[in-house]
Amino acid sequence: YPVESIRNFSIIAHVDHGKSTLADRLLEITGTISKTDHNKQVLDKLQVERERGITVKAQSASLFYNHEGMNYLLNLIDTPGIQAQTVANFYLAFEAQLSIIPVINKIDLKNADPERVEKQIEKLFDIPTDECIRISAKQGTNVEKVLQKVIEKIPPPQCNTADPLKALVFDSTFDHYRGVIANIALFGGEIAKGQKIVSAHTKKRYEVNEVGILTPNEQPTHKLYAGQVGYLIAGMKEVTEAQIGDTLFLYKQPVEPLPGFKSAKPMVFAGMYPIDQTEYNNLKSALERLTLNDSSVTVHRDSSLALGAGWRLGFLGLLHMEVFNQRLEQEYNMSVILTAPTVPYKAVLSSAKLIKEHGKDQITIINPAQFPDKFSVSEYLEPTVLGTIVTPHEYIGKIITLCQDRRAVQKDMLYIDENRVMLKYLFPLNEIVVDFYDALKSLSSGYASFDYEDAGYQSADLIKMDILLNGNPVEELATIIHNDKAYAAGKLLCERLKETIPRQLFEIAIQAAIGKKIIARETFKSGSDKYGGDITRRMKLLKRQAEGKRLMRKIGNVEVPRDAFIRVLKRE
Ligand code: GTP
């Protein structure tokens, strides 16, 4: 396949709009997979992806396609869909002058209205209505047109096989038997088994054991050439050896490394601790492997008086965090304690002592335990995002109220057709990370869409709130919160925690506190069990369950489910 016959492309769409289904149809049409595997999303490989129906991990595949007598090699990169950032991604692609092919999916649905969607796309993105391809990924309608447009509109990669090898590592996974498998894109030269290569990042040298293409499973080939996308196995044993964004070149033929990737910015941080400190090392190696597989997660060592040695992890959002946790359980058999998520706040320090300690006068706070009190701070700052909501107009009133409740400031309101409105709001990030999307969906019967992008920091009146059980702080429930919201949030947290912890043999005081001041209290009475039955028998059962699954941890003498915060925040 000469470079002129290669096309590299990816599908960008909102969660649930049908990316994976479209990718499957493309694989079928090109004969990459057989039609008999219908409905089975081939690119969504992980158990968690099948269960949740979302793409977590980008998967690539090479498709072979004959069009008007020419053979083409089309490399599809399936992108993860766990961020609501389609609009922002559109503008990134637009600014990078990439070719954009607009596709309207699900035209088979009874209430599909492609004319209207085309007009909206024209109004929002300035794309002429006749450029949109109307498809049904489910039924296969017009999917072939998508391939033809990919060939016509996307230019072949600009690179040369005669140049020295220049390979970008854009993904890597760990295989228990074969070590690190690096997914690479060749920007120059060629690569084959037996060649010696060097990592620009680590400067380490390797011998190539195997190269090949992804169809989407690894299929060995003799060589990979400039413009191609494929995989490489080269005896990399440590997960840190194949960093995403690294450049590989031939030994003694060094090249200028590629710029790599701007790393995704974590928006949500949480502490992660082994339930039992003896599991620390096992959890450490599971984390290393899983983060190699999901490079958008950041990891810093951390420790806590109550929870011992652990980590502070950064995620793209709450769903990303839950999925990561689920993967740790399913793929690595690890059960952990997660703390309440927090966004990255900042503090402008006024205390000379703290400034000296940190070597700077502004710090980022990703752990409530490190929240400096107001006497040593001249200003707190919180991250904000610019949110775009598109909704049928009948829901505007409710949505505006919701946004105001979330401390958001309206920036724009525009009718994109006679029935649909686009609202733009500046949101404090912490107001949207947990349940904003769910709230929006439920009050608009699922019709409103939400998309957001980073919008910098703003001044905020913040405090740290602790949750106490019989006077002992529940470290994983400590949060940084806006002052105006502390009372209501404290009350709600106490009420929900009361519903979450199992009944115990003694009375428990559940309190929310700011410093030494108690701002909310619930009392959890001992005695008869609300579920009926003999309480000692129930306790025994709970205990057995706790030992079996190790779901509980002790705070003082109170047993608390280890995922208390997720349940408390999500009202499960
Ligand atoms: P994420 O990976 O979570 O971003 O989702 P996705 O965009 O990959 O969507 P996916 O392909 O998983 O499809 C979401 C849902 O829409 C599934 O239930 C599909 O069966 C359905 N779907 C996809 N394409 C079509 C279509 O053309 N018509 C109809 N009726 N349903 C479709």
PDB file of N, CA and C and ligand atoms in Angstrom, residues 14-21 41 53-55 81 105-106 108-109 136-138, ligand 1:
ATOM      1  N   HIS A  14     -21.039  12.243  20.252  1.00  0.00           N
ATOM      2  CA  HIS A  14     -21.462  12.222  21.645  1.00  0.00           C
ATOM      3  C   HIS A  14     -21.698  10.778  22.099  1.00  0.00           C
ATOM      4  N   VAL A  15     -21.638  10.575  23.402  1.00  0.00           N
ATOM      5  CA  VAL A  15     -21.951   9.276  23.994  1.00  0.00           C
ATOM      6  C   VAL A  15     -23.275   8.778  23.420  1.00  0.00           C
ATOM      7  N   ASP A  16     -23.306   7.535  23.006  1.00  0.00           N
ATOM      8  CA  ASP A  16     -24.555   6.885  22.575  1.00  0.00           C
ATOM      9  C   ASP A  16     -25.050   7.268  21.186  1.00  0.00           C
ATOM     10  N   HIS A  17     -24.300   8.059  20.451  1.00  0.00           N
ATOM     11  CA  HIS A  17     -24.786   8.453  19.138  1.00  0.00           C
ATOM     12  C   HIS A  17     -24.495   7.404  18.071  1.00  0.00           C
ATOM     13  N   GLY A  18     -23.727   6.363  18.445  1.00  0.00           N
ATOM     14  CA  GLY A  18     -23.578   5.245  17.516  1.00  0.00           C
ATOM     15  C   GLY A  18     -22.204   5.078  16.892  1.00  0.00           C
ATOM     16  N   LYS A  19     -21.173   5.648  17.512  1.00  0.00           N
ATOM     17  CA  LYS A  19     -19.810   5.503  16.987  1.00  0.00           C
ATOM     18  C   LYS A  19     -19.414   4.052  16.822  1.00  0.00           C
ATOM     19  N   SER A  20     -19.584   3.286  17.916  1.00  0.00           N
ATOM     20  CA  SER A  20     -19.119   1.899  17.872  1.00  0.00           C
ATOM     21  C   SER A  20     -19.926   1.091  16.870  1.00  0.00           C
ATOM     22  N   THR A  21     -21.226   1.378  16.776  1.00  0.00           N
ATOM     23  CA  THR A  21     -22.067   0.668  15.812  1.00  0.00           C
ATOM     24  C   THR A  21     -21.604   0.981  14.390  1.00  0.00           C
ATOM     25  N   GLN A  41     -20.443  -5.485  19.418  1.00  0.00           N
ATOM     26  CA  GLN A  41     -19.537  -4.386  19.140  1.00  0.00           C
ATOM     27  C   GLN A  41     -18.098  -4.844  19.270  1.00  0.00           C
ATOM     28  N   GLY A  53     -22.150  -0.292  27.873  1.00  0.00           N
ATOM     29  CA  GLY A  53     -22.472   0.160  26.527  1.00  0.00           C
ATOM     30  C   GLY A  53     -21.742   1.430  26.141  1.00  0.00           C
ATOM     31  N   ILE A  54     -20.599   1.681  26.757  1.00  0.00           N
ATOM     32  CA  ILE A  54     -19.832   2.870  26.400  1.00  0.00           C
ATOM     33  C   ILE A  54     -18.411   2.461  26.038  1.00  0.00           C
ATOM     34  N   THR A  55     -17.788   3.271  25.219  1.00  0.00           N
ATOM     35  CA  THR A  55     -16.410   2.994  24.838  1.00  0.00           C
ATOM     36  C   THR A  55     -15.487   3.635  25.853  1.00  0.00           C
ATOM     37  N   GLY A  81     -15.651   7.585  24.355  1.00  0.00           N
ATOM     38  CA  GLY A  81     -16.772   8.536  24.364  1.00  0.00           C
ATOM     39  C   GLY A  81     -17.219   8.924  25.757  1.00  0.00           C
ATOM     40  N   ASN A 105     -26.682  10.152  12.121  1.00  0.00           N
ATOM     41  CA  ASN A 105     -26.988   8.736  12.345  1.00  0.00           C
ATOM     42  C   ASN A 105     -28.423   8.552  12.850  1.00  0.00           C
ATOM     43  N   LYS A 106     -28.834   7.309  12.861  1.00  0.00           N
ATOM     44  CA  LYS A 106     -30.132   6.860  13.403  1.00  0.00           C
ATOM     45  C   LYS A 106     -31.310   7.411  12.607  1.00  0.00           C
ATOM     46  N   ASP A 108     -33.147   5.798  10.857  1.00  0.00           N
ATOM     47  CA  ASP A 108     -34.220   4.790  10.840  1.00  0.00           C
ATOM     48  C   ASP A 108     -35.242   5.017  11.955  1.00  0.00           C
ATOM     49  N   LEU A 109     -34.876   5.814  12.947  1.00  0.00           N
ATOM     50  CA  LEU A 109     -35.808   6.025  14.064  1.00  0.00           C
ATOM     51  C   LEU A 109     -37.053   6.760  13.581  1.00  0.00           C
ATOM     52  N   SER A 136     -27.992   5.081   8.735  1.00  0.00           N
ATOM     53  CA  SER A 136     -28.416   4.289   9.875  1.00  0.00           C
ATOM     54  C   SER A 136     -27.305   3.264  10.086  1.00  0.00           C
ATOM     55  N   ALA A 137     -26.534   3.484  11.132  1.00  0.00           N
ATOM     56  CA  ALA A 137     -25.439   2.552  11.402  1.00  0.00           C
ATOM     57  C   ALA A 137     -26.017   1.189  11.753  1.00  0.00           C
ATOM     58  N   LYS A 138     -27.180   1.212  12.396  1.00  0.00           N
ATOM     59  CA  LYS A 138     -27.800  -0.034  12.824  1.00  0.00           C
ATOM     60  C   LYS A 138     -28.168  -0.893  11.619  1.00  0.00           C
TER      61      LYS A 138
HETATM   62  P1  GTP B   1     -20.081   5.457  23.334  1.00  0.00           P
HETATM   63  O1  GTP B   1     -19.100   4.394  22.970  1.00  0.00           O
HETATM   64  O2  GTP B   1     -20.578   5.294  24.711  1.00  0.00           O
HETATM   65  O3  GTP B   1     -19.621   6.833  23.019  1.00  0.00           O
HETATM   66  O4  GTP B   1     -21.369   5.183  22.429  1.00  0.00           O
HETATM   67  P2  GTP B   1     -21.357   5.078  20.880  1.00  0.00           P
HETATM   68  O5  GTP B   1     -21.424   6.441  20.304  1.00  0.00           O
HETATM   69  O6  GTP B   1     -20.267   4.176  20.440  1.00  0.00           O
HETATM   70  O7  GTP B   1     -22.762   4.428  20.606  1.00  0.00           O
HETATM   71  P3  GTP B   1     -23.092   2.906  20.287  1.00  0.00           P
HETATM   72  O8  GTP B   1     -22.561   2.493  18.959  1.00  0.00           O
HETATM   73  O9  GTP B   1     -22.744   2.096  21.477  1.00  0.00           O
HETATM   74  O10 GTP B   1     -24.672   3.030  20.117  1.00  0.00           O
HETATM   75  C1  GTP B   1     -25.503   3.515  21.136  1.00  0.00           C
HETATM   76  C2  GTP B   1     -26.896   2.947  20.989  1.00  0.00           C
HETATM   77  O11 GTP B   1     -27.520   3.453  19.805  1.00  0.00           O
HETATM   78  C3  GTP B   1     -26.920   1.425  20.854  1.00  0.00           C
HETATM   79  O12 GTP B   1     -28.025   0.945  21.560  1.00  0.00           O
HETATM   80  C4  GTP B   1     -27.063   1.199  19.365  1.00  0.00           C
HETATM   81  O13 GTP B   1     -27.689  -0.026  19.068  1.00  0.00           O
HETATM   82  C5  GTP B   1     -27.918   2.387  18.956  1.00  0.00           C
HETATM   83  N1  GTP B   1     -27.711   2.773  17.560  1.00  0.00           N
HETATM   84  C6  GTP B   1     -26.527   3.009  16.940  1.00  0.00           C
HETATM   85  N2  GTP B   1     -26.736   3.349  15.654  1.00  0.00           N
HETATM   86  C7  GTP B   1     -28.070   3.325  15.447  1.00  0.00           C
HETATM   87  C8  GTP B   1     -28.924   3.568  14.299  1.00  0.00           C
HETATM   88  O14 GTP B   1     -28.499   3.883  13.203  1.00  0.00           O
HETATM   89  N3  GTP B   1     -30.258   3.459  14.507  1.00  0.00           N
HETATM   90  C9  GTP B   1     -30.791   3.124  15.697  1.00  0.00           C
HETATM   91  N4  GTP B   1     -32.105   3.030  15.795  1.00  0.00           N
HETATM   92  N5  GTP B   1     -30.032   2.878  16.785  1.00  0.00           N
HETATM   93  C10 GTP B   1     -28.698   2.967  16.660  1.00  0.00           C
END
